Coordinates of C-alpha atoms in Angstrom, one line a residue:
Chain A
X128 CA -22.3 9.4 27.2
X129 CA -24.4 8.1 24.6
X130 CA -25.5 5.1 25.5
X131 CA -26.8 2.6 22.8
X132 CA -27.7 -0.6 24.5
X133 CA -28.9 -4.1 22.4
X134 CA -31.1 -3.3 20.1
X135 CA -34.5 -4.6 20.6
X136 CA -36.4 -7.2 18.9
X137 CA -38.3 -5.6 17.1
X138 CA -35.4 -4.1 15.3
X139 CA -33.1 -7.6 15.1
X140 CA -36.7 -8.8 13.6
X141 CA -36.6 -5.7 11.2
X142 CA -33.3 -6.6 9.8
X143 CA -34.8 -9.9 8.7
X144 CA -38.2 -8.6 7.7
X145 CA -36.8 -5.7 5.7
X146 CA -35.8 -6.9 2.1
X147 CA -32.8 -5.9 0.6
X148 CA -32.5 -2.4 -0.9
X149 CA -32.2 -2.1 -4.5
X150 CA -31.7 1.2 -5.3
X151 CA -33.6 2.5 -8.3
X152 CA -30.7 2.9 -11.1
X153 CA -28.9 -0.2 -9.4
X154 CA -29.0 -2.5 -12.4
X155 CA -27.3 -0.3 -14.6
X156 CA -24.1 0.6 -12.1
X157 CA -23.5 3.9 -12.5
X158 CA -25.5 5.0 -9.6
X159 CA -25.9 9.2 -10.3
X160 CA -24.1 11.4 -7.1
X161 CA -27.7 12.2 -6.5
X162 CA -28.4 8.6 -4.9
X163 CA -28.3 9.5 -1.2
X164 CA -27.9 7.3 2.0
X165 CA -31.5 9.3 3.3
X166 CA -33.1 7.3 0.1
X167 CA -33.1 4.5 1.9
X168 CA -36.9 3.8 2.0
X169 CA -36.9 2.8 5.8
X170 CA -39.2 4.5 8.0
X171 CA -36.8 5.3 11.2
X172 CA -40.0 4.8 13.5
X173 CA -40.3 1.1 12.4
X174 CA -36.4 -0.3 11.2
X175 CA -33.5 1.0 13.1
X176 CA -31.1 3.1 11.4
X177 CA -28.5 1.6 8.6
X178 CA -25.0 2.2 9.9
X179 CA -22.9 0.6 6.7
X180 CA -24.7 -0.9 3.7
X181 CA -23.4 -2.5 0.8
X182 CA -25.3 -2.8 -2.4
X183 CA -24.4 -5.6 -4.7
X184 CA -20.9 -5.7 -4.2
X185 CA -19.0 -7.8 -7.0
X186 CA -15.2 -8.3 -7.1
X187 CA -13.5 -10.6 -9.2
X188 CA -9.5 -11.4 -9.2
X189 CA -8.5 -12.0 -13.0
X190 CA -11.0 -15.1 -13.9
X191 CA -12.0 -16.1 -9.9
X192 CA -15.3 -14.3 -8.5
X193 CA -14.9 -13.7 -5.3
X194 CA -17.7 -11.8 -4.7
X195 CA -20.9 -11.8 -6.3
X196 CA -23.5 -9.2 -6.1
X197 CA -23.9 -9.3 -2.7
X198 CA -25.7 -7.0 -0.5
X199 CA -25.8 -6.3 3.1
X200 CA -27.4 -3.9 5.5
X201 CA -26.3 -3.6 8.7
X202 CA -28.4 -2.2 11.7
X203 CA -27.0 1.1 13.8
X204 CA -25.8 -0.5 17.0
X205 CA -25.6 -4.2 15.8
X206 CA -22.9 -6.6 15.8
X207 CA -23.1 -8.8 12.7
X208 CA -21.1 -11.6 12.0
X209 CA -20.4 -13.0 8.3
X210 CA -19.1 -16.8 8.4
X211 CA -17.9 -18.9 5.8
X212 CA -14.8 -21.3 5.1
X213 CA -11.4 -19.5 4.3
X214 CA -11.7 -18.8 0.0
X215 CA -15.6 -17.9 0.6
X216 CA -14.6 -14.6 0.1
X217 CA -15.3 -12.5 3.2
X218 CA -12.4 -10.6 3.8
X219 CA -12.5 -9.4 0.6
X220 CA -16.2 -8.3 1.6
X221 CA -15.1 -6.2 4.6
X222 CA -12.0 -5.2 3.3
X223 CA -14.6 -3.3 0.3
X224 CA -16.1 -2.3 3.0
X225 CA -13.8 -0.7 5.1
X226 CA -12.8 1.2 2.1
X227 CA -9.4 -0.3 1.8
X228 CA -10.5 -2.5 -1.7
X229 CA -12.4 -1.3 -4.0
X230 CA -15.2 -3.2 -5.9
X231 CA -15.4 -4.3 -9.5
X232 CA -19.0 -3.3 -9.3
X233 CA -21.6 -2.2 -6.5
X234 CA -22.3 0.6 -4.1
X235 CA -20.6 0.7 -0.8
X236 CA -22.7 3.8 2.2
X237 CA -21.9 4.6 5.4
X238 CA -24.2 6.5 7.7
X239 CA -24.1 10.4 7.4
X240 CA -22.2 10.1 4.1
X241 CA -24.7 11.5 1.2
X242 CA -22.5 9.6 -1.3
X243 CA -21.3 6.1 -2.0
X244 CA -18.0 5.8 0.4
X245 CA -16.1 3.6 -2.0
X246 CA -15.9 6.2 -4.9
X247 CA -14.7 9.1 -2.6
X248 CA -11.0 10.7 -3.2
X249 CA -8.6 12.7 -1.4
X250 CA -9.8 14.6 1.7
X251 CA -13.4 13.3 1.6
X252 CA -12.2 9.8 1.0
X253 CA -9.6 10.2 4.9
X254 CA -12.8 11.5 6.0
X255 CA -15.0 8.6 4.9
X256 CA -11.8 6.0 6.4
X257 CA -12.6 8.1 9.7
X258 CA -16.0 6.9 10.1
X259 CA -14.6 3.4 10.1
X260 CA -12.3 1.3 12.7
X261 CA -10.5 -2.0 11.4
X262 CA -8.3 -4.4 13.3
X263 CA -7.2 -7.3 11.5
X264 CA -6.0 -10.9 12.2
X265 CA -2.2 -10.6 12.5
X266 CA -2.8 -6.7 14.5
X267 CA -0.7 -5.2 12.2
X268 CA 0.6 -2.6 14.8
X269 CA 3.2 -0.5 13.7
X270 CA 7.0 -2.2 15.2
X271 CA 8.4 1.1 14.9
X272 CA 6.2 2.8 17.5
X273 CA 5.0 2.1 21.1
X274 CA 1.6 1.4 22.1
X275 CA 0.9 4.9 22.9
X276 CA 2.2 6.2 19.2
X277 CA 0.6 3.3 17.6
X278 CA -2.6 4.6 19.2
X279 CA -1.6 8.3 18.5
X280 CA -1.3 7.8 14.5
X281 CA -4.3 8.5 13.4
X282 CA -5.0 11.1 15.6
X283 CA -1.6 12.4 14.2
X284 CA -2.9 12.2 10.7
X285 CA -6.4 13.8 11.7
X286 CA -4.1 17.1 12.9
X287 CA -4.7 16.7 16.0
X288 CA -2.5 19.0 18.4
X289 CA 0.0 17.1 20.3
X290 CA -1.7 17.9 23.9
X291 CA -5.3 16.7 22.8
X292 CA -3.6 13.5 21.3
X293 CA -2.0 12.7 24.5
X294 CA -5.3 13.3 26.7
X295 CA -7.0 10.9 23.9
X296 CA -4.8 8.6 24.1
X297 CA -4.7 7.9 27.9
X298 CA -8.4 7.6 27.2
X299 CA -8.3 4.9 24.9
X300 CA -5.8 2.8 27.0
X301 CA -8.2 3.1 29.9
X302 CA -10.9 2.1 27.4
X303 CA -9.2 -1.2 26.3
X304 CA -7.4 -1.9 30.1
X305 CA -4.3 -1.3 28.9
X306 CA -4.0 2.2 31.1
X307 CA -0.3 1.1 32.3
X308 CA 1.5 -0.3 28.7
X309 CA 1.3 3.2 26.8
X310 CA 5.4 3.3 26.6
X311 CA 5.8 -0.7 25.5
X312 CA 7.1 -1.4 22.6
X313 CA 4.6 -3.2 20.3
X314 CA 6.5 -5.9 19.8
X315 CA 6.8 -7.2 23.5
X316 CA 3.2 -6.7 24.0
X317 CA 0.7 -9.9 24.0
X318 CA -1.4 -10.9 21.7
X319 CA -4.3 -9.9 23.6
X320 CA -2.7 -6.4 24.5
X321 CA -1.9 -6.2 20.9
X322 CA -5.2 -6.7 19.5
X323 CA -6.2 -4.3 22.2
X324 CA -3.8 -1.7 21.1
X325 CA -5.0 -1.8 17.7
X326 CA -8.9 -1.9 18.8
X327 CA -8.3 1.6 20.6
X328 CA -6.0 2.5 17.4
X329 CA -8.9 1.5 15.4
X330 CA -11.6 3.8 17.7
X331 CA -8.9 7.3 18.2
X332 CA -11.0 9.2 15.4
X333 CA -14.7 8.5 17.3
X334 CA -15.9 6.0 14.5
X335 CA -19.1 5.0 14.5
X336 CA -18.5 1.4 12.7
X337 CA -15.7 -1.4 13.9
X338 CA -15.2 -3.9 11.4
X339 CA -12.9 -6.8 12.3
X340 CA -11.3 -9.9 9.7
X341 CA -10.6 -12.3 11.8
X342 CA -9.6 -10.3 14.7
X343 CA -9.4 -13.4 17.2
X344 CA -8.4 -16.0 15.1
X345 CA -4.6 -15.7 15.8
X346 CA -5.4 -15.6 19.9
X347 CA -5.9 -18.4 22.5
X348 CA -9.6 -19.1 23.3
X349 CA -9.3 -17.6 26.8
X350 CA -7.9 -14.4 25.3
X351 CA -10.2 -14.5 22.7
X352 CA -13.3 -14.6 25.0
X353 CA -11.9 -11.8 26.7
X354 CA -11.4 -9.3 23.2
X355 CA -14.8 -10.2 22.1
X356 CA -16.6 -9.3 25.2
X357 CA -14.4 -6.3 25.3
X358 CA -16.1 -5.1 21.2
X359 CA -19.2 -6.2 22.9
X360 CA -18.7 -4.0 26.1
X361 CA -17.3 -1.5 23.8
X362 CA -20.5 -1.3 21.4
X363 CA -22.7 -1.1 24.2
X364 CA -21.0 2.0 25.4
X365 CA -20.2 3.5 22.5
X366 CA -22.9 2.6 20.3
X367 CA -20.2 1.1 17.9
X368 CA -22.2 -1.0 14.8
X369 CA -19.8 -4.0 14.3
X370 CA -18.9 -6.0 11.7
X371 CA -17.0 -9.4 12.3
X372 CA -15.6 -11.4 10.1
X373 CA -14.8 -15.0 11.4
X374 CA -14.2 -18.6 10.6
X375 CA -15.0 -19.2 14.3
X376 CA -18.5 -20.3 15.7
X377 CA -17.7 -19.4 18.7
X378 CA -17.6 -15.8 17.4
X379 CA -20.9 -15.5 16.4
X380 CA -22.0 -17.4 19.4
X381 CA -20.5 -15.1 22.3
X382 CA -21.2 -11.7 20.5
X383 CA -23.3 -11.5 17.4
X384 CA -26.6 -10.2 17.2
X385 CA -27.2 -10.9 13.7
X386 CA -24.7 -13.3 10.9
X387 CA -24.6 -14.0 7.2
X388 CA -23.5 -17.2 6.0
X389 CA -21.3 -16.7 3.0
X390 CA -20.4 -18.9 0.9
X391 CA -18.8 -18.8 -2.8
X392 CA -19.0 -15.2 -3.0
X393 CA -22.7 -15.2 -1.4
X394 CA -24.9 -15.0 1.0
X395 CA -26.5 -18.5 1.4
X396 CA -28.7 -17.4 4.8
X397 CA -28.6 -14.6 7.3
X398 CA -31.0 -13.5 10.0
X399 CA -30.7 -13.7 13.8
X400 CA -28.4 -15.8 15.5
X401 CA -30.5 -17.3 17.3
X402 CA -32.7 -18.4 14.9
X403 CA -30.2 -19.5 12.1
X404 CA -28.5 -21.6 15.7
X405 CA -32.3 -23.1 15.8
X406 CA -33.2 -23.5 12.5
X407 CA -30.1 -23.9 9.8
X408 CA -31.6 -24.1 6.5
X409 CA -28.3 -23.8 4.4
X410 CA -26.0 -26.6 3.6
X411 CA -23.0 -24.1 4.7
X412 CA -25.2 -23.1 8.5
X413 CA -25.4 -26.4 9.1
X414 CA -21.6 -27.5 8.3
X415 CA -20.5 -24.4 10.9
X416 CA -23.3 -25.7 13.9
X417 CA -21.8 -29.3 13.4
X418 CA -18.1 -28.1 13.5
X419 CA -19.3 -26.0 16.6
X420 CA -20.3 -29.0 18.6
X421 CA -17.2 -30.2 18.6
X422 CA -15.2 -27.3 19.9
Chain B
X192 CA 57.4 3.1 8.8
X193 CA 57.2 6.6 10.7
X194 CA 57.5 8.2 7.0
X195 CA 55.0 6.0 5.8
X196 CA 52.6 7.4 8.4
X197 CA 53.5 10.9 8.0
X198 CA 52.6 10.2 4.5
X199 CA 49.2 9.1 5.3
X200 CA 47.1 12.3 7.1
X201 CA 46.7 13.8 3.5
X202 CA 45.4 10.8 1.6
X203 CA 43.4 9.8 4.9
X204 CA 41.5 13.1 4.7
X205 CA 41.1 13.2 1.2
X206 CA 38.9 9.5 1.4
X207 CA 37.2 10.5 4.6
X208 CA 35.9 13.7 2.3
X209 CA 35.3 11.5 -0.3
X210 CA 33.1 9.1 1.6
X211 CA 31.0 11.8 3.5
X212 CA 30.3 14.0 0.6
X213 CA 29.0 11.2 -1.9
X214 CA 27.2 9.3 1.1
X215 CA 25.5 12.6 2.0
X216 CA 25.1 13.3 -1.7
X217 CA 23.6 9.8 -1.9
X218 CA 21.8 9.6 1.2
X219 CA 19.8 12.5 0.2
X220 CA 19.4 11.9 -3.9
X221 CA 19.6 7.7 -3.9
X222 CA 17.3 8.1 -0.6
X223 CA 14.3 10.2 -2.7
X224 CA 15.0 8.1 -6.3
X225 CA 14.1 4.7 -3.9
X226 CA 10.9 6.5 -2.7
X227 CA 10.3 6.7 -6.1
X228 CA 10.9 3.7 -7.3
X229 CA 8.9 2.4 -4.2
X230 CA 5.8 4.4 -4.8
X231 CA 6.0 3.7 -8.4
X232 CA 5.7 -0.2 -7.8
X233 CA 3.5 -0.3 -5.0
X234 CA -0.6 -1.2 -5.5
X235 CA -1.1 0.9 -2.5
X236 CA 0.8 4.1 -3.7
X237 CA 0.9 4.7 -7.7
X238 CA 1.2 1.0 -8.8
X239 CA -2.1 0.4 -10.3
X240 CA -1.5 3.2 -12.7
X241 CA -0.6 2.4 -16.1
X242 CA 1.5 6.0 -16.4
X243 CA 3.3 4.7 -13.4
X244 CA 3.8 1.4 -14.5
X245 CA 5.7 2.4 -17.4
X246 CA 7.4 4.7 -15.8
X247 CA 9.4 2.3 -13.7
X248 CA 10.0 0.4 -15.9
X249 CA 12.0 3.4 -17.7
X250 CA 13.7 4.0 -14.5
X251 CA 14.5 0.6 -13.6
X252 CA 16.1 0.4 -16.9
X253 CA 18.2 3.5 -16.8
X254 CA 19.7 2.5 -12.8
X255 CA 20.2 -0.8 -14.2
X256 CA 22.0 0.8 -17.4
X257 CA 24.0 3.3 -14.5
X258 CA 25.0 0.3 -12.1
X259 CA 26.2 -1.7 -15.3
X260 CA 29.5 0.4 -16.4
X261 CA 32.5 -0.2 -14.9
X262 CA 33.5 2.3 -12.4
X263 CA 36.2 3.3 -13.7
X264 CA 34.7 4.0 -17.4
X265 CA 32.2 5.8 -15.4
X266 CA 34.7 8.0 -13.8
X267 CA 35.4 9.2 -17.2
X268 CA 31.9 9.8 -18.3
X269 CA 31.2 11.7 -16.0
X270 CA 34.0 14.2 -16.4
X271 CA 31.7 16.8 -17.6
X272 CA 29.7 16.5 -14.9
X273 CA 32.1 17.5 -12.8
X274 CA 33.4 20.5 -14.7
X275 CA 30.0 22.1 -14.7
X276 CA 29.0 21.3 -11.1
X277 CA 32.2 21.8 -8.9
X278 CA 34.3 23.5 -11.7
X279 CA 37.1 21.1 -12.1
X280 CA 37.6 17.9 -13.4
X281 CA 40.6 16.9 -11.7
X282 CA 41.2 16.9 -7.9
X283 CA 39.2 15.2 -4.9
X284 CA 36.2 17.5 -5.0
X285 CA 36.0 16.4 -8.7
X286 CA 36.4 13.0 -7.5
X287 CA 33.0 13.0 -5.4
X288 CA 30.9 13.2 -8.4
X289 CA 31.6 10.1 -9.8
X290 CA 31.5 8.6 -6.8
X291 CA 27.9 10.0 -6.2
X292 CA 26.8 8.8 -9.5
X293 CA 27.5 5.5 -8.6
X294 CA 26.0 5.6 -5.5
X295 CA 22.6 6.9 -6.0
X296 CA 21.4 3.9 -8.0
X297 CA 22.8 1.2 -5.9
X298 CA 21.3 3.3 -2.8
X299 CA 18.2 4.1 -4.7
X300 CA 17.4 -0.3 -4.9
X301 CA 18.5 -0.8 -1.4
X302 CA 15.7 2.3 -0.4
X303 CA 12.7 0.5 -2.5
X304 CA 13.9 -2.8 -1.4
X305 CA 13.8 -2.1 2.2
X306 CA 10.8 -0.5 1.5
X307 CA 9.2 -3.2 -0.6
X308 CA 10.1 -5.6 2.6
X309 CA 7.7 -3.9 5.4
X310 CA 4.8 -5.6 5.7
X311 CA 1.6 -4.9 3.4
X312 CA -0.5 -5.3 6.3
X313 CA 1.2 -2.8 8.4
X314 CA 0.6 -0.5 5.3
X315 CA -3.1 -1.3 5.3
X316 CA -3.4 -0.5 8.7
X317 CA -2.1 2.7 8.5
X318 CA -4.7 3.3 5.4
X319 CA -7.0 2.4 7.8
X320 CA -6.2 5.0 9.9
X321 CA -7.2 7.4 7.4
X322 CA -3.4 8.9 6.8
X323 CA -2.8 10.6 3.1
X324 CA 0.0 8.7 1.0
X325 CA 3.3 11.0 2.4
X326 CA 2.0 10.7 6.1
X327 CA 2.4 6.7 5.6
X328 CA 6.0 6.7 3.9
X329 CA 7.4 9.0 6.4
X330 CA 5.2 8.4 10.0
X331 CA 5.0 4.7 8.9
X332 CA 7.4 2.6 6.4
X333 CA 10.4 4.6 6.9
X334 CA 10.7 3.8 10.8
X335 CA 9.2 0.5 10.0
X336 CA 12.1 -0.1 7.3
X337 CA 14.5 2.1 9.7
X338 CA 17.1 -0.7 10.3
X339 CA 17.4 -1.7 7.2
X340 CA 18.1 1.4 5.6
X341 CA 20.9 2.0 8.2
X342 CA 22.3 -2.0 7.0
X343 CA 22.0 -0.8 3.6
X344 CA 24.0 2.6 4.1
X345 CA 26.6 0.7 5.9
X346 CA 26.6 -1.0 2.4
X347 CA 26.8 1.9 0.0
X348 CA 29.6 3.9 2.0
X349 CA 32.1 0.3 2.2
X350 CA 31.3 -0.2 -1.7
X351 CA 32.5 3.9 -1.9
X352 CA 35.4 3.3 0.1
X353 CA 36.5 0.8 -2.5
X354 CA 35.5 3.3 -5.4
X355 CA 37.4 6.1 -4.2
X356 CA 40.1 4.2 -4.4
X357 CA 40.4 4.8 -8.4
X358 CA 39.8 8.2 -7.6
X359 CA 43.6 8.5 -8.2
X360 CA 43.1 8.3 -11.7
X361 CA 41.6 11.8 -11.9
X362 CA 43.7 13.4 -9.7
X363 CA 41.6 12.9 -6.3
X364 CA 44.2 11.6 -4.5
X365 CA 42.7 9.1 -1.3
X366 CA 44.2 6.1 0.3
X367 CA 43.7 3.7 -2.8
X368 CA 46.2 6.0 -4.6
X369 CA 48.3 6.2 -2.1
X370 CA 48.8 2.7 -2.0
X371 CA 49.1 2.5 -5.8
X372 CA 51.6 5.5 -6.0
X373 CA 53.7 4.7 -3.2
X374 CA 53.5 0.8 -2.7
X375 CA 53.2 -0.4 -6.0
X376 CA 54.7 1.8 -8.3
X377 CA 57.8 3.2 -6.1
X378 CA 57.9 -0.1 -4.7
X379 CA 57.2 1.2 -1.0
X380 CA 55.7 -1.9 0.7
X381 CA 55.9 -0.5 4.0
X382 CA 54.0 2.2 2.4
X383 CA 51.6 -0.1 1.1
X384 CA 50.9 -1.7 4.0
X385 CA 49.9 1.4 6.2
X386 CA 47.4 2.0 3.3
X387 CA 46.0 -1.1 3.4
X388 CA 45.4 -1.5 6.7
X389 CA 43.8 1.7 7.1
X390 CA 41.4 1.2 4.1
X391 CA 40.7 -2.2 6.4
X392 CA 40.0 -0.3 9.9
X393 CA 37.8 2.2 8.1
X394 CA 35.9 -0.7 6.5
X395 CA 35.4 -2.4 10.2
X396 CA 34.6 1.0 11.5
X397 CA 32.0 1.5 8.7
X398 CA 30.4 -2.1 9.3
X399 CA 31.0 -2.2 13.0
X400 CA 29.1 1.0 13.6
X401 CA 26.4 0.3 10.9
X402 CA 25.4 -3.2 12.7
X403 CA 25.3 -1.1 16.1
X404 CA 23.2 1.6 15.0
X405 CA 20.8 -1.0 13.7
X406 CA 21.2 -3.6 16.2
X407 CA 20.1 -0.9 18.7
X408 CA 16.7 0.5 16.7
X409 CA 15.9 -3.2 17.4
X410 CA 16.7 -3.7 20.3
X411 CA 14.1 -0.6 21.3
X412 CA 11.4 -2.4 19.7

């Protein structure tokens, strides 16, 4: 099995070192279907791969800009956090990003996809969603099914045959510990088993990006511990790139390689953990590590 | 009172016809115009289209429009309905027209309400899980809205039972015209009275196994 690991240093000191792309017809929006994800100008021998990148995303809701021009560029392999206070605007960031919004303006690429995701229809578009997991804060698991046939949906929808979709499934419960609970009914599962359930939902199709809103922020903290070191466990093994969208220091603190403060619709400060923990130079960094001490 | 019963079978059959053809009718017709109606309103389906916009609103207008006449004026509209599709205007098989008419509308809002009331985040999940638009109404909300669909049929077939009983009026026959014929115009109370109550078992019937059809789809979950 492919086996990804932490990504070293050098690339965590990449992320920070390497400026934002701008592509080359990005001021004027309409980006020609000849802008590819290989134009990236990164040199793969120096800066790790880009798994998902978004390029000046802007989304507004009748007067209220939510988001505004922001740009991201997440790492193959990484798990990257993006903070802020509820109304900064971040789900609406990762819900652009895992293609179930669409923005006003901006460019949204996922690896091995020649074209920007976000303007994708019909058959190429399912494929795109593919490429992506998302589990969200209230699990959003389907009442009508068990956990098995919540797990088997999208398999179902990827016309799977039905033997294959039970072998995968029994995979993914053993994947997310949940090798016993395939015939409960979602509803009288746990919130920790449910978030599991839709975390192995989320992975069926082999994605190679997990992006989560809030995915622990309706659990205990013991239970949440225990999810985020399973994503963790579960990027290492899979070579999942994560995105996680939180309130919660504690978040970024147990699992994140890398985090973006957002505030207002923007990115107020983002580099490594670690260092943004050391060295807050943003009003909004510093609010979080304060609120942090107190947990 | 054993005449009186004897005097029921016919008129019993005749309603039990009644209800299961225009509830099948209905089921089938009021069940895909609610789709509709759903998909036509909802952001995630066709809602952010303008064509679709304005297309519910045309439909909206013309199942208010349907659900505003009286039955029994609509009983008579519909006559030439009738004629062309069963051949007859007159009679019980005539009857079930109307009464399918007047069910498709009302079964048609209970549909896109109960689809309306699943979850949106549910329906973004199963986006998520890259499933095309049909896959998601009928893997997804359907189940999802199963027990209230089956509340909501219970519905529609009690508010048929009390249709069909104009249904006298052109000739369909049924319990409510029994009833009328017998107990109010011969002055037959006794025969009134076995009509009655029947029309008030089937109606406990209806509603009793309704709630146990849905109380059990929750209970699995």
């Amino acid at each position: 099995m492919f086996h990804a690991g932490r990504p070293e240093e050098a690339a965590n000191q990449a992320l920070i070192a390497h400026p934002p792309y701008q592509a080359p017809l990005a001021g004027d929006r309409t980006m020609p279907s000849g802008a590819v994800f290989q134009d990236i100008p990164v040199s793969a021998s120096i800066f790790p791969r880009t798994a998902l990148r978004l390029d000046a995303i802007s989304k507004a809701f009748g007067s209220h800009t939510v988001l505004d021009e922001i740009s991201l560029n997440v790492p193959k392999g990484q798990i990257h956090g993006i903070i802020g206070k509820s109304g900064a605007g971040k789900t609406t960031l990762i819900r652009i990003a895992g293609l179930l919004d669409k923005p006003d303006r901006g460019s949204v690429f996922f690896e091995g996809i020649n074209a920007p995701v976000h303007e994708l229809r019909g058959q190429e578009l399912l494929e795109a969603r593919r490429k992506v997991g998302f589990i969200f804060q209230s699990f959003n698991l389907f009442a009508s099914r068990t956990a098995g046939e919540n797990i088997a949906f999208p398999l179902e929808a990827a016309g799977w045959p039905s033997a294959k979709i039970r072998a995968r499934v029994q995979e993914l419960l053993d994947l997310v510990g949940l090798a016993d609970k395939a015939d409960r009914p979602s509803s009288r599962l746990s919130g920790g088993e449910k978030q599991r359930v839709a975390i192995a939902r989320a992975l069926a199709n082999h994605p190679s990006i997990l992006l989560s809103d809030e995915a622990t922020s309706a659990l205990d903290p013991e239970t949440t511990r225990s999810v985020l070191d399973l994503i963790r466990n579960l990027r290492d093994m899979l070579g999942l790139t994560v995105v996680m969208v939180t309130h919660q220091m504690e978040v970024v603190r147990r699992i994140c390689d890398s985090v973006s403060v957002i505030a207002s619709g923007s990115i107020v400060e983002e580099g490594l953990v670690s260092e943004i923990f050391a060295h807050p130079r943003s009003a909004a960094a510093k609010a979080f590590l304060k609120e942090g001490q107190h947990e | 009172m054993n005449e009186a019963l004897s005097l029921l079978a016919k008129p019993l059959g005749e309603t039990l016809l009644m209800i299961a053809a225009s509830t099948l009718i209905a089921g089938i017709l009021g069940g895909l115009v609610g789709i509709f109606l759903f998909a036509l309103s909802n952001d995630r389906f066709a809602g952010k289209h303008r064509g679709a916009r304005f297309a519910k609103r045309l439909a909206d207008r013309a199942i208010n429009m349907l659900r505003s006449f009286p039955y029994i004026i609509l009983m008579v509209l519909v006559l030439p309905l009738s004629r062309l599709i069963v051949g007859t205007s007159l009679g019980t098989l005539a009857a079930i027209v109307p009464l399918s008419v007047a069910a498709i509308p009302f079964l048609a809002r209970i549909v896109e309400s109960a689809l309306s009331e699943v979850d949106s985040g549910v329906i973004d999940a199963a986006i998520s899980c890259a499933a095309s638009k049909t896959r998601i109404l009928f893997a997804i909300l359907i189940p999802e809205a199963l027990p209230s669909l089956v509340s909501g049929l219970t519905l529609t077939m009690i508010s048929l039972l009390g249709y069909s009983a104009m249904a006298g009026v052109i000739g369909g026959g049924g319990l409510g015209d029994l009833a009328i014929r017998y107990g109010y115009q011969r002055f037959r109370g006794d025969v009134m009275a076995v009509a009655v109550v029947t029309i008030i078992i089937l109606v406990e019937l209806i509603q009793f196994s309704g709630t146990a059809i849905a109380r059990s789809i929750r209970a699995k979950r």
